PDB file of C-alpha atoms in Angstrom:
ATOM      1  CA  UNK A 125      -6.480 -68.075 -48.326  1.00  0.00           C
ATOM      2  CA  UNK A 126      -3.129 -67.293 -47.167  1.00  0.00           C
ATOM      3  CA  UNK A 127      -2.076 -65.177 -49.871  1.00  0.00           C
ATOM      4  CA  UNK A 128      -5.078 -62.984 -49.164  1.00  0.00           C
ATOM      5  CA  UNK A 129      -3.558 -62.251 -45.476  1.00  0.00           C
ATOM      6  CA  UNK A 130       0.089 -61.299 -46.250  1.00  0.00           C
ATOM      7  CA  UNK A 131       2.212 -59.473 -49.059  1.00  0.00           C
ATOM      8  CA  UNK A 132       5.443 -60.565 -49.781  1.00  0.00           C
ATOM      9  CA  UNK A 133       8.329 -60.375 -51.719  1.00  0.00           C
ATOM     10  CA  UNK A 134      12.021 -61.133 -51.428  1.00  0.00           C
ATOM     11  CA  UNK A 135      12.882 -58.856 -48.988  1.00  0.00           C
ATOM     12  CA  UNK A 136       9.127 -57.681 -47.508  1.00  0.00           C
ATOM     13  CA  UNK A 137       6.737 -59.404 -45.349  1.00  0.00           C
ATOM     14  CA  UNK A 138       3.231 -57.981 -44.615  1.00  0.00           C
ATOM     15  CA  UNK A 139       1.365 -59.976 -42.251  1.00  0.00           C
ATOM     16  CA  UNK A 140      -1.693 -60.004 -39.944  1.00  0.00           C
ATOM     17  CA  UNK A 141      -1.059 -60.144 -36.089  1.00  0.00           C
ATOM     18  CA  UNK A 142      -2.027 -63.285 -35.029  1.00  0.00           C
ATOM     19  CA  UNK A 143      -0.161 -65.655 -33.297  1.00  0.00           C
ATOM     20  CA  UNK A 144      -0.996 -68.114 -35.999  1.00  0.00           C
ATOM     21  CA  UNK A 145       1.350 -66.157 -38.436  1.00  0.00           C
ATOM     22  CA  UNK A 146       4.597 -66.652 -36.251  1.00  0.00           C
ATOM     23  CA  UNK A 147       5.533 -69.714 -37.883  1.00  0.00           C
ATOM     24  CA  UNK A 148       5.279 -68.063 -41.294  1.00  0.00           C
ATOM     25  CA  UNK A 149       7.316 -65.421 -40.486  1.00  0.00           C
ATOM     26  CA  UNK A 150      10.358 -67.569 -39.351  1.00  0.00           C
ATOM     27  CA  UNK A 151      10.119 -69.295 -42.753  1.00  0.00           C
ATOM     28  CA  UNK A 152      10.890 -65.540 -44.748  1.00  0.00           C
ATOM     29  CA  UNK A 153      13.486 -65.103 -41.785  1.00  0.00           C
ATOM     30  CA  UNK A 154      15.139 -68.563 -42.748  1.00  0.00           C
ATOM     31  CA  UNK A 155      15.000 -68.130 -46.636  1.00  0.00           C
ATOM     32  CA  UNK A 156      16.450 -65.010 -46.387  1.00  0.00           C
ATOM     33  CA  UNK A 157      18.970 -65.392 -43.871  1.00  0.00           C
ATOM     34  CA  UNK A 158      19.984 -68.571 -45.872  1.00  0.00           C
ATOM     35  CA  UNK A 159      20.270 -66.856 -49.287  1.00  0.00           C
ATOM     36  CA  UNK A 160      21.968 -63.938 -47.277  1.00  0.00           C
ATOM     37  CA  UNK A 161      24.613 -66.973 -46.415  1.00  0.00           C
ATOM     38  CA  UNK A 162      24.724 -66.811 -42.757  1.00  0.00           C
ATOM     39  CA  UNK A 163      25.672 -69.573 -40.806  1.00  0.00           C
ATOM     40  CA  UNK A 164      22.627 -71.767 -39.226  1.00  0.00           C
ATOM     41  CA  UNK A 165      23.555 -70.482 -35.753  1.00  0.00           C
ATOM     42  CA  UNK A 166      23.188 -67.012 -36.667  1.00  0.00           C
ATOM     43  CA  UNK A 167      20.409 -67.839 -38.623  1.00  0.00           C
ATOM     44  CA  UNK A 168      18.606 -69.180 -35.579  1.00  0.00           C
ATOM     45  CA  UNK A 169      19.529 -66.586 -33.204  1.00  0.00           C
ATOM     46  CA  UNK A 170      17.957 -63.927 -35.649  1.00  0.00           C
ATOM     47  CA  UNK A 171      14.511 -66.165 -35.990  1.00  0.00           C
ATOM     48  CA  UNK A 172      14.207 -66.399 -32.209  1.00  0.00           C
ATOM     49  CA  UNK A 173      14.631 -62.489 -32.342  1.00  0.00           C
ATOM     50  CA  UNK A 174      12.324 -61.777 -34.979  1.00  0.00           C
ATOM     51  CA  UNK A 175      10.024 -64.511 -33.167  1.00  0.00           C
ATOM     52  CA  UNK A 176      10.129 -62.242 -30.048  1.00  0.00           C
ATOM     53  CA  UNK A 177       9.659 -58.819 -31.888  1.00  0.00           C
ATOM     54  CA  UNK A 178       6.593 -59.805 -33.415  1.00  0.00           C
ATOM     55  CA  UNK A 179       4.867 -61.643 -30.342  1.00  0.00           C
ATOM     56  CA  UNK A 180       5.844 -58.434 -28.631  1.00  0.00           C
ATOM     57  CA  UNK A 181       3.723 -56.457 -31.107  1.00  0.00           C
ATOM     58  CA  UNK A 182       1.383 -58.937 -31.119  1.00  0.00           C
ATOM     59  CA  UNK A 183       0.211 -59.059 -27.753  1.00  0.00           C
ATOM     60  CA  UNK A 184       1.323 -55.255 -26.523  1.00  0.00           C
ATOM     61  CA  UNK A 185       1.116 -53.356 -29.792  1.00  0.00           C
ATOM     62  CA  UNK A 186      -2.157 -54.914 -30.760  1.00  0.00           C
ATOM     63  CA  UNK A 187      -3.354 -56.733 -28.052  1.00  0.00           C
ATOM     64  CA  UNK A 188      -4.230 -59.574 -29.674  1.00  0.00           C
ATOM     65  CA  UNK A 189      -6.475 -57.749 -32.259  1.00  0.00           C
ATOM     66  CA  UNK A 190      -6.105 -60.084 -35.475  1.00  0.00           C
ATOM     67  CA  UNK A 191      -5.785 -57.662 -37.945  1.00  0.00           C
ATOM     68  CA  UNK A 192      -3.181 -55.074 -37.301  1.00  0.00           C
ATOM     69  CA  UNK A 193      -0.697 -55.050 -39.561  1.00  0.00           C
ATOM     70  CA  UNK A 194       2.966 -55.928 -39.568  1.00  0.00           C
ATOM     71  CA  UNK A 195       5.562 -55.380 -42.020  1.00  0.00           C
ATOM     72  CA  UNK A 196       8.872 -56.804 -41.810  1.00  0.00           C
ATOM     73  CA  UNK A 197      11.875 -55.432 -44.165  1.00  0.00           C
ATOM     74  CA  UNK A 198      14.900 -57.221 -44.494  1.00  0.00           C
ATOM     75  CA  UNK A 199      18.072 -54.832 -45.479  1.00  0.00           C
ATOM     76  CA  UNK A 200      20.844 -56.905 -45.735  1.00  0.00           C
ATOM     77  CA  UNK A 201      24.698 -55.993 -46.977  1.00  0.00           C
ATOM     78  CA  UNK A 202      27.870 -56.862 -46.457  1.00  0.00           C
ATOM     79  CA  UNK A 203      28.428 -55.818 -42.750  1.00  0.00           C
ATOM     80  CA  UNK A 204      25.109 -56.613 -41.298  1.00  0.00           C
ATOM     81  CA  UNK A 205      22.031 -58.127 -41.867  1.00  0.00           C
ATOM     82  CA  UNK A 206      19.196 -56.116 -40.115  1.00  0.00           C
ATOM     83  CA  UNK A 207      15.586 -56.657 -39.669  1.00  0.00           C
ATOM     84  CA  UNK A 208      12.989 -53.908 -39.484  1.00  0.00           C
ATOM     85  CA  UNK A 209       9.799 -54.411 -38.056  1.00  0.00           C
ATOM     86  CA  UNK A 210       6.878 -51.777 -38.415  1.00  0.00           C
ATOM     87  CA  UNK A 211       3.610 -51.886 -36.679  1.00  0.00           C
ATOM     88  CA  UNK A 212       0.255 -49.282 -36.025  1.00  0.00           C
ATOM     89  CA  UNK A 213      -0.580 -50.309 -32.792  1.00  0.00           C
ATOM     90  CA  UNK A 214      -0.075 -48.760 -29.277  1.00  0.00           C
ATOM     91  CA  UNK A 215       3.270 -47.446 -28.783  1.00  0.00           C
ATOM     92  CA  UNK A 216       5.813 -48.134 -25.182  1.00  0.00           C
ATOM     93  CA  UNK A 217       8.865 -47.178 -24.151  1.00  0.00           C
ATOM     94  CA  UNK A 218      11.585 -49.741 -24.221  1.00  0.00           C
ATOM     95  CA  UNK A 219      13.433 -47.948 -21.749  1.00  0.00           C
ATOM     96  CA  UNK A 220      11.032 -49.191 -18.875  1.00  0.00           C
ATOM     97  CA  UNK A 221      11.037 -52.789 -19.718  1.00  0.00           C
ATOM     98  CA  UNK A 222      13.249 -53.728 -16.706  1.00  0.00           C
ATOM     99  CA  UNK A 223      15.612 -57.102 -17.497  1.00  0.00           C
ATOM    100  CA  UNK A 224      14.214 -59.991 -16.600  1.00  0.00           C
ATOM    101  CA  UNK A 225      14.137 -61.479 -12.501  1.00  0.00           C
ATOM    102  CA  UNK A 226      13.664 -65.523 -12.813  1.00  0.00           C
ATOM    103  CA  UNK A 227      13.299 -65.740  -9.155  1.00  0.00           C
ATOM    104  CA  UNK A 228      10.477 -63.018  -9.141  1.00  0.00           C
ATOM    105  CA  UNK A 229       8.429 -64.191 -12.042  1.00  0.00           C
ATOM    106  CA  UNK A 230       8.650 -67.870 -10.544  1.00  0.00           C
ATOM    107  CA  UNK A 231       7.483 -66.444  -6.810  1.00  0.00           C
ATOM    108  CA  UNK A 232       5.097 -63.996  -8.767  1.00  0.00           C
ATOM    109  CA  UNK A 233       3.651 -66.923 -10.933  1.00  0.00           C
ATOM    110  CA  UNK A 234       3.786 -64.452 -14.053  1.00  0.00           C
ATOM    111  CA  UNK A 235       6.603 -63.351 -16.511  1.00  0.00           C
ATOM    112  CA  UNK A 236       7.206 -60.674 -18.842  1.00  0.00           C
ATOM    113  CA  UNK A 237      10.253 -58.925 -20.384  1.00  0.00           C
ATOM    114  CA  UNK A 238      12.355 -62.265 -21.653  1.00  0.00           C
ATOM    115  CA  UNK A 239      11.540 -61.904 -25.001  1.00  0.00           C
ATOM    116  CA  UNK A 240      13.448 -57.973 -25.340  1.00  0.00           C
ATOM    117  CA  UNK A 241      15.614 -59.239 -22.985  1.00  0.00           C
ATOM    118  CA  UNK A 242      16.672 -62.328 -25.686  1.00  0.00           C
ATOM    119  CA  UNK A 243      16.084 -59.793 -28.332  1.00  0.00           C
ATOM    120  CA  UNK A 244      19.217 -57.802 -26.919  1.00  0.00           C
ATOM    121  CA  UNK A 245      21.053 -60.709 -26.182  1.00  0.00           C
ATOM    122  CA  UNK A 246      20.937 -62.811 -29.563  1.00  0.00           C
ATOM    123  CA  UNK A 247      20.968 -59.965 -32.232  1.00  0.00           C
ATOM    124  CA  UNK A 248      24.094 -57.078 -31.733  1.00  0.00           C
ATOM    125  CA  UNK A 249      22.202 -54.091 -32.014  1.00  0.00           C
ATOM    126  CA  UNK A 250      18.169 -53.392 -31.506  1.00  0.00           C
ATOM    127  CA  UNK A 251      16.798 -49.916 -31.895  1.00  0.00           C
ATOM    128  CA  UNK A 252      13.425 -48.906 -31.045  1.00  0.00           C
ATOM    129  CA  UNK A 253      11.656 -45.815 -32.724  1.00  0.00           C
ATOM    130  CA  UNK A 254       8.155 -44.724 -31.942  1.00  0.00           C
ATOM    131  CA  UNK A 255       6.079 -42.013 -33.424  1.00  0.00           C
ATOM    132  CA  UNK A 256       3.042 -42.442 -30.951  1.00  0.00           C
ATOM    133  CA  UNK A 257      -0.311 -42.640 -32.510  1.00  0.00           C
ATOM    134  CA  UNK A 258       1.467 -43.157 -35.744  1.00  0.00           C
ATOM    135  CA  UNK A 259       3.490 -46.171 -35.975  1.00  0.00           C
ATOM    136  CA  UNK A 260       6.907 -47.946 -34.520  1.00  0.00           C
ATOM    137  CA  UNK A 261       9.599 -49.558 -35.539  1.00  0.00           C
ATOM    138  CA  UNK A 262      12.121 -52.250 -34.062  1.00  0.00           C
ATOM    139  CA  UNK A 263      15.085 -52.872 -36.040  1.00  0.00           C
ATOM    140  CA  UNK A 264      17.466 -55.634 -35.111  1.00  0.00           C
ATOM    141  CA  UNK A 265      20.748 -56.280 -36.515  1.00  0.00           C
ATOM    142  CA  UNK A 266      23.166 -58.573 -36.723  1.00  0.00           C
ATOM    143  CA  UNK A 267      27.024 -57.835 -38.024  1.00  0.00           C
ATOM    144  CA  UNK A 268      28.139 -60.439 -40.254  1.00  0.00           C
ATOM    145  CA  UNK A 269      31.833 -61.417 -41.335  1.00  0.00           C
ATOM    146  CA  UNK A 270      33.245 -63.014 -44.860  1.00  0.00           C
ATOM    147  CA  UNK A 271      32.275 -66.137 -43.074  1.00  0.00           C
ATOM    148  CA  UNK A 272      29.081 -65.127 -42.465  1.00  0.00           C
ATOM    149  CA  UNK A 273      29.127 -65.420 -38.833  1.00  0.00           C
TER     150      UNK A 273
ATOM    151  CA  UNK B 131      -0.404 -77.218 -39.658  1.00  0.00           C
ATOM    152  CA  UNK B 132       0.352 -79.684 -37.206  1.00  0.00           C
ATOM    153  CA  UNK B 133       3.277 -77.643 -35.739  1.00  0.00           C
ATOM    154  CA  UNK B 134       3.382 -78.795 -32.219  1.00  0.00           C
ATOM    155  CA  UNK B 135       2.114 -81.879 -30.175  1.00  0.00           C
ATOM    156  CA  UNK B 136       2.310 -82.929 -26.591  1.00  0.00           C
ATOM    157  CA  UNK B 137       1.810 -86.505 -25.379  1.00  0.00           C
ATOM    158  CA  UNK B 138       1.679 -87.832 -21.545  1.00  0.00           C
ATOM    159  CA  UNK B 139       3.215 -91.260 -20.818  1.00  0.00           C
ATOM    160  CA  UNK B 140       2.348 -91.810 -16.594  1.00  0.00           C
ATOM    161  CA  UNK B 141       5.253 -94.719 -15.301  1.00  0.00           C
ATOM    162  CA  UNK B 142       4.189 -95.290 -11.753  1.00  0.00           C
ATOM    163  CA  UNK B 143       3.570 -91.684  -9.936  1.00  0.00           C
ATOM    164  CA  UNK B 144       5.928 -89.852 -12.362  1.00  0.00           C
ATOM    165  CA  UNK B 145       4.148 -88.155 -15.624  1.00  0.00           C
ATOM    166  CA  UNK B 146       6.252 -87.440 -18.827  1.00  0.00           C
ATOM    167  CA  UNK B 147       5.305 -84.745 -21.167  1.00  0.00           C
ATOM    168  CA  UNK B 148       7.126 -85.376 -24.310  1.00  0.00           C
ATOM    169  CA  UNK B 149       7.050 -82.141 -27.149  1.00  0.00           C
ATOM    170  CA  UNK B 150       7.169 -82.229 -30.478  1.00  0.00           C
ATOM    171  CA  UNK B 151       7.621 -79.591 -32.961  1.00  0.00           C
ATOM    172  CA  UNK B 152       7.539 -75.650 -32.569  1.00  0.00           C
ATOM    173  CA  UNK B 153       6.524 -73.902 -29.099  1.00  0.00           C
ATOM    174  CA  UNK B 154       5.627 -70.175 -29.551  1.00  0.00           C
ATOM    175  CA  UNK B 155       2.863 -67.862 -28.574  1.00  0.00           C
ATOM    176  CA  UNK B 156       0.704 -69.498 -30.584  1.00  0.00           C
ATOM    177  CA  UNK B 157       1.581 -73.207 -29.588  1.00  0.00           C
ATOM    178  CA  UNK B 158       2.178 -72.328 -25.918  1.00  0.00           C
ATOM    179  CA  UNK B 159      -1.648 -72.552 -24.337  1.00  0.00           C
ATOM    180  CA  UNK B 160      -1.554 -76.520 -25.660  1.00  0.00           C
ATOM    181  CA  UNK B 161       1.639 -77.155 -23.052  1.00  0.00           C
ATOM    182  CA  UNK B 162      -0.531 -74.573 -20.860  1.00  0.00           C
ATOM    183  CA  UNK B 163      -3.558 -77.362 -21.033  1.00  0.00           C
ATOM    184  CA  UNK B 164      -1.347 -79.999 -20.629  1.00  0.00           C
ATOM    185  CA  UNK B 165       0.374 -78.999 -17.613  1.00  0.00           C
ATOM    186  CA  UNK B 166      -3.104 -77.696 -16.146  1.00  0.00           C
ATOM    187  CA  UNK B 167      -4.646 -81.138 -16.875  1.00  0.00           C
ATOM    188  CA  UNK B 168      -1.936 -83.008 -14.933  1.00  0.00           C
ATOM    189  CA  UNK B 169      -2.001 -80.537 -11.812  1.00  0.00           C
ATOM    190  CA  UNK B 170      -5.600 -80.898 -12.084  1.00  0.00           C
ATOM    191  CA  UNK B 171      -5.571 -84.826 -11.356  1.00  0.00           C
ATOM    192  CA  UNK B 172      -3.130 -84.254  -8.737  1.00  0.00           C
ATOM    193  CA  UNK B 173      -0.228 -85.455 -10.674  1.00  0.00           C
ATOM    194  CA  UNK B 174       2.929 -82.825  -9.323  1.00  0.00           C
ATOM    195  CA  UNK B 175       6.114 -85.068 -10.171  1.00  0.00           C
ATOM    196  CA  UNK B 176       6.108 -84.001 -13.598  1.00  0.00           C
ATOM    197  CA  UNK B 177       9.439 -84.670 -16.426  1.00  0.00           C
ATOM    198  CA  UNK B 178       9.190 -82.958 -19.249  1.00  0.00           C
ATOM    199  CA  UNK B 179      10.955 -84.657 -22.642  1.00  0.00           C
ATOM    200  CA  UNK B 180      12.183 -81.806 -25.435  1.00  0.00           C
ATOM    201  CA  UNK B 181      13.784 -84.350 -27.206  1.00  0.00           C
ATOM    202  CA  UNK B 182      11.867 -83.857 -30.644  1.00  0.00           C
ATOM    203  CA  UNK B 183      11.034 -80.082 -29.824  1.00  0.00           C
ATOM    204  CA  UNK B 184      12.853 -78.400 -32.353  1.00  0.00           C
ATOM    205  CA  UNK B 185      12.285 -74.779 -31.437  1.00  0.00           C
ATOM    206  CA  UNK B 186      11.268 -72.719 -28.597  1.00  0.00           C
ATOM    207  CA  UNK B 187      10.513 -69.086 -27.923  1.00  0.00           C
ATOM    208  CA  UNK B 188      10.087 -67.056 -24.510  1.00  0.00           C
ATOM    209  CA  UNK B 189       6.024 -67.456 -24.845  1.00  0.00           C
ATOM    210  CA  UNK B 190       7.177 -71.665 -24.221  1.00  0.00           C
ATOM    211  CA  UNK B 191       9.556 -71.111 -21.558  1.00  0.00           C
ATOM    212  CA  UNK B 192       7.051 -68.792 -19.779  1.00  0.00           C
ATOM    213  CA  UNK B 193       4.567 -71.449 -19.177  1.00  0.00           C
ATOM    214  CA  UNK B 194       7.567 -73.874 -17.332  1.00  0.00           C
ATOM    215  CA  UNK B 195       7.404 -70.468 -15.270  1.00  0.00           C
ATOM    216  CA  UNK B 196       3.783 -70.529 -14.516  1.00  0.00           C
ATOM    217  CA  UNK B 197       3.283 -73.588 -13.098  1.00  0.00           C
ATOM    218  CA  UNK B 198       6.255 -74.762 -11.429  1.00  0.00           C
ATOM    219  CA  UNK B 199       5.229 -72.316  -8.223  1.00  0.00           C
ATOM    220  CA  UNK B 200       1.919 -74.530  -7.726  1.00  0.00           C
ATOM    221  CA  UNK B 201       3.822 -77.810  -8.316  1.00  0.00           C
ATOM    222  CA  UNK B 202       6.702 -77.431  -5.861  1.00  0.00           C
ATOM    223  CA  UNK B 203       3.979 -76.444  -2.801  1.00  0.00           C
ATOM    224  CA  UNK B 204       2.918 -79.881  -3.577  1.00  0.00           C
ATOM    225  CA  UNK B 205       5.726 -81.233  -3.133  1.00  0.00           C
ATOM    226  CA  UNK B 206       6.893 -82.096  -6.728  1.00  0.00           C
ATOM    227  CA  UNK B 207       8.670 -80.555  -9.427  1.00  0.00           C
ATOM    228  CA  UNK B 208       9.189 -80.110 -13.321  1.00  0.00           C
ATOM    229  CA  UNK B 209      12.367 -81.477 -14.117  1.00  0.00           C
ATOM    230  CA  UNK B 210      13.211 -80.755 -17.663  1.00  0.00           C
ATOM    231  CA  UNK B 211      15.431 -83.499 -20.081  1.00  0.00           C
ATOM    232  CA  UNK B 212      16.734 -84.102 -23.425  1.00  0.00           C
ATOM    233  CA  UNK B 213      17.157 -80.663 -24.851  1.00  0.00           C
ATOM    234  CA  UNK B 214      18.891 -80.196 -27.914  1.00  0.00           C
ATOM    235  CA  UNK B 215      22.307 -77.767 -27.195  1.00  0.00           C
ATOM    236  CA  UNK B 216      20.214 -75.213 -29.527  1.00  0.00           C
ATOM    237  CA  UNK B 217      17.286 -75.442 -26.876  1.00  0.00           C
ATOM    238  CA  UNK B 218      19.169 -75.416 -23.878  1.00  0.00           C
ATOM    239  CA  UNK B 219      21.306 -72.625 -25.016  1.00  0.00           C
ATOM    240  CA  UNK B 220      17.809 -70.431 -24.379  1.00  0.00           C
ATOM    241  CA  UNK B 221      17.270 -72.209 -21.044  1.00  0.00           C
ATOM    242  CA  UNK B 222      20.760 -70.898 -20.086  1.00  0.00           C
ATOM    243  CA  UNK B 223      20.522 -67.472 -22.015  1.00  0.00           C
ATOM    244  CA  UNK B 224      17.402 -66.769 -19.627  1.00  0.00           C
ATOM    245  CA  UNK B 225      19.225 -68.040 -16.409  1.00  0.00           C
ATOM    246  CA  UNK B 226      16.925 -71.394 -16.109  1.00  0.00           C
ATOM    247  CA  UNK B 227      19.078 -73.803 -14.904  1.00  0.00           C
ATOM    248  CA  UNK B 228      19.435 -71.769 -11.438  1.00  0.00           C
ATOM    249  CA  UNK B 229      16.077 -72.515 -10.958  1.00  0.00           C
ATOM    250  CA  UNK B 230      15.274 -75.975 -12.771  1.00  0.00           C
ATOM    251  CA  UNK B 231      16.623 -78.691 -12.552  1.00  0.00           C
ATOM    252  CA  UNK B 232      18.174 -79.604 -16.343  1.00  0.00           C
ATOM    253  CA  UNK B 233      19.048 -83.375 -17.515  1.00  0.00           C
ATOM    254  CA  UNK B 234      20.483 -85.051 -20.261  1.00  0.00           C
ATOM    255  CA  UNK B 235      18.079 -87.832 -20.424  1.00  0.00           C
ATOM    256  CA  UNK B 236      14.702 -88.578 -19.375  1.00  0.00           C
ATOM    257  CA  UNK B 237      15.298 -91.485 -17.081  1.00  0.00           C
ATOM    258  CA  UNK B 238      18.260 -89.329 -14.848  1.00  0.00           C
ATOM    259  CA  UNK B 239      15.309 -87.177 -14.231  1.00  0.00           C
ATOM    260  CA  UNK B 240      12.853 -89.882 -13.165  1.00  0.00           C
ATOM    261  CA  UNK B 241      15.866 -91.416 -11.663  1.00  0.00           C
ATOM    262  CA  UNK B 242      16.193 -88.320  -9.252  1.00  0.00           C
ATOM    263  CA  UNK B 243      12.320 -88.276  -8.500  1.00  0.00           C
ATOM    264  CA  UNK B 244      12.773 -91.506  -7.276  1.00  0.00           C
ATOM    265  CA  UNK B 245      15.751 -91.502  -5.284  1.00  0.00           C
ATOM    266  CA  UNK B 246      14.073 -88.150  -3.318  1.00  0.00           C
ATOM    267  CA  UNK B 247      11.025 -89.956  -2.577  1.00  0.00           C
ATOM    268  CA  UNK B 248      13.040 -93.256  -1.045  1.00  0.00           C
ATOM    269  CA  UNK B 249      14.569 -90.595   0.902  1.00  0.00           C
ATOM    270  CA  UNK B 250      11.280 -89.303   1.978  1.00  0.00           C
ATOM    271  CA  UNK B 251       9.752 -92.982   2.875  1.00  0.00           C
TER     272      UNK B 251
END
């Protein structure tokens, strides 16, 4: 049943956006990331990411419509190991995602913006690109040494 | 996939939620209905054991958010224990331990719910 939801090879990921998918897409992350060497902290900090990209396109993008597409590309070399994300759903401008304000979300009983904002902080370099009716495109990298940290 | 569980152990007025497993967005509205169910039965003095949660995503930390408005006007609290350093590096990342009160093992946190309500009586 699964196989009829996703596409995948080494480096590719197509999956449905449902919530229910998340935890399949942080097992590609971790193969990959692991055959890519990286150390398990990096490794984690680049699942969480991923994690938060996704849910992000799952909820805004799609709005919780199970079956919009998402296709995640790993491109990994010697310098950095970066994740690209491509959905079809409704496009937004990163720019006016404000950081997150604990105090206000606990006063306001609501929340919103933690998951870019740990996005930002765990990977070295995100990148948002948007044709608008047509697709976007989050790409998250990380900058890896010899030692793979 | 049974990738998350939550189980509630009451010892005297205090209510332990202990998590297992993975909390995303797609595991998060169990801890929702968890939570919910407690404040519902006007249980507020609430500890909340990560001990065998193994990963956790802004979706999970956002319902700690939700609630813990609601709980403190009724005079109790979450208090959160037993974190793993990988989970309470995300607590810290997103500024939590300003605003909740973080501890190493379950029973400090009881510990503290009980001193503050001898100091109450």
């Amino acid at each position: 049943m699964k196989a009829e939801k996703s596409k995948q090879n080494k480096n590719m990921l197509e999956i449905k956006s449902r919530t229910e998918n998340l935890a399949a897409i942080r097992s590609f992350i971790n193969s990959a990331a692991t055959e890519a060497g990286l150390t398990k902290e990096v490794i984690d900090n680049i699942i969480l990411a991923v994690d938060e990209a996704c849910t992000n396109i799952i909820k805004h993008a799609y709005k919780y419509s199970p079956d919009g597409r998402i296709i995640i590309t790993l491109k990994p070399d010697k310098k950095t190991f970066t994740v690209e994300i491509i959905d079809y759903g409704k496009s937004f401008d990163p720019n006016i995602v404000p950081n997150p304000d604990l105090q206000k979300y606990v006063d306001q009983g609501r929340v919103g913006g933690l998951g870019m904002y740990l996005m930002k902080t765990l990977m070295d370099e995100v990148k948002y690109y948007s044709v608008p009716g047509k697709f976007n495109q989050v790409s998250l990298s990380k900058y890896i040494n010899s030692n793979g940290r | 996939m049974a990738e998350f569980s939550t189980s509630v152990s009451d010892k005297g007025e205090i209510s332990t939620i202990y998590l297992k497993g993975f909390l995303d967005a797609h595991t998060a509205p169990m801890l929702e209905n968890t939570i919910s169910g407690l404040i519902d039965s006007r249980k507020y003095s609430i500890v909340v054991n990560f001990q065998e949660l193994a990963y956790i995503s802004s979706a999970g930390l956002g319902v700690f958010m939700a609630f813990i408005e609601k709980v403190r006007e009724n005079a109790g609290d979450i208090k959160l224990s037993a974190m793993s350093d990988k989970v309470y590096n995300i607590f810290d990342l997103l500024g939590f331990p300003l605003l909740y009160e973080i501890y190493k093992t379950e029973e400090e946190a009881i510990n503290k719910f009980k001193e503050t309500k001898n100091l109450e009586s």
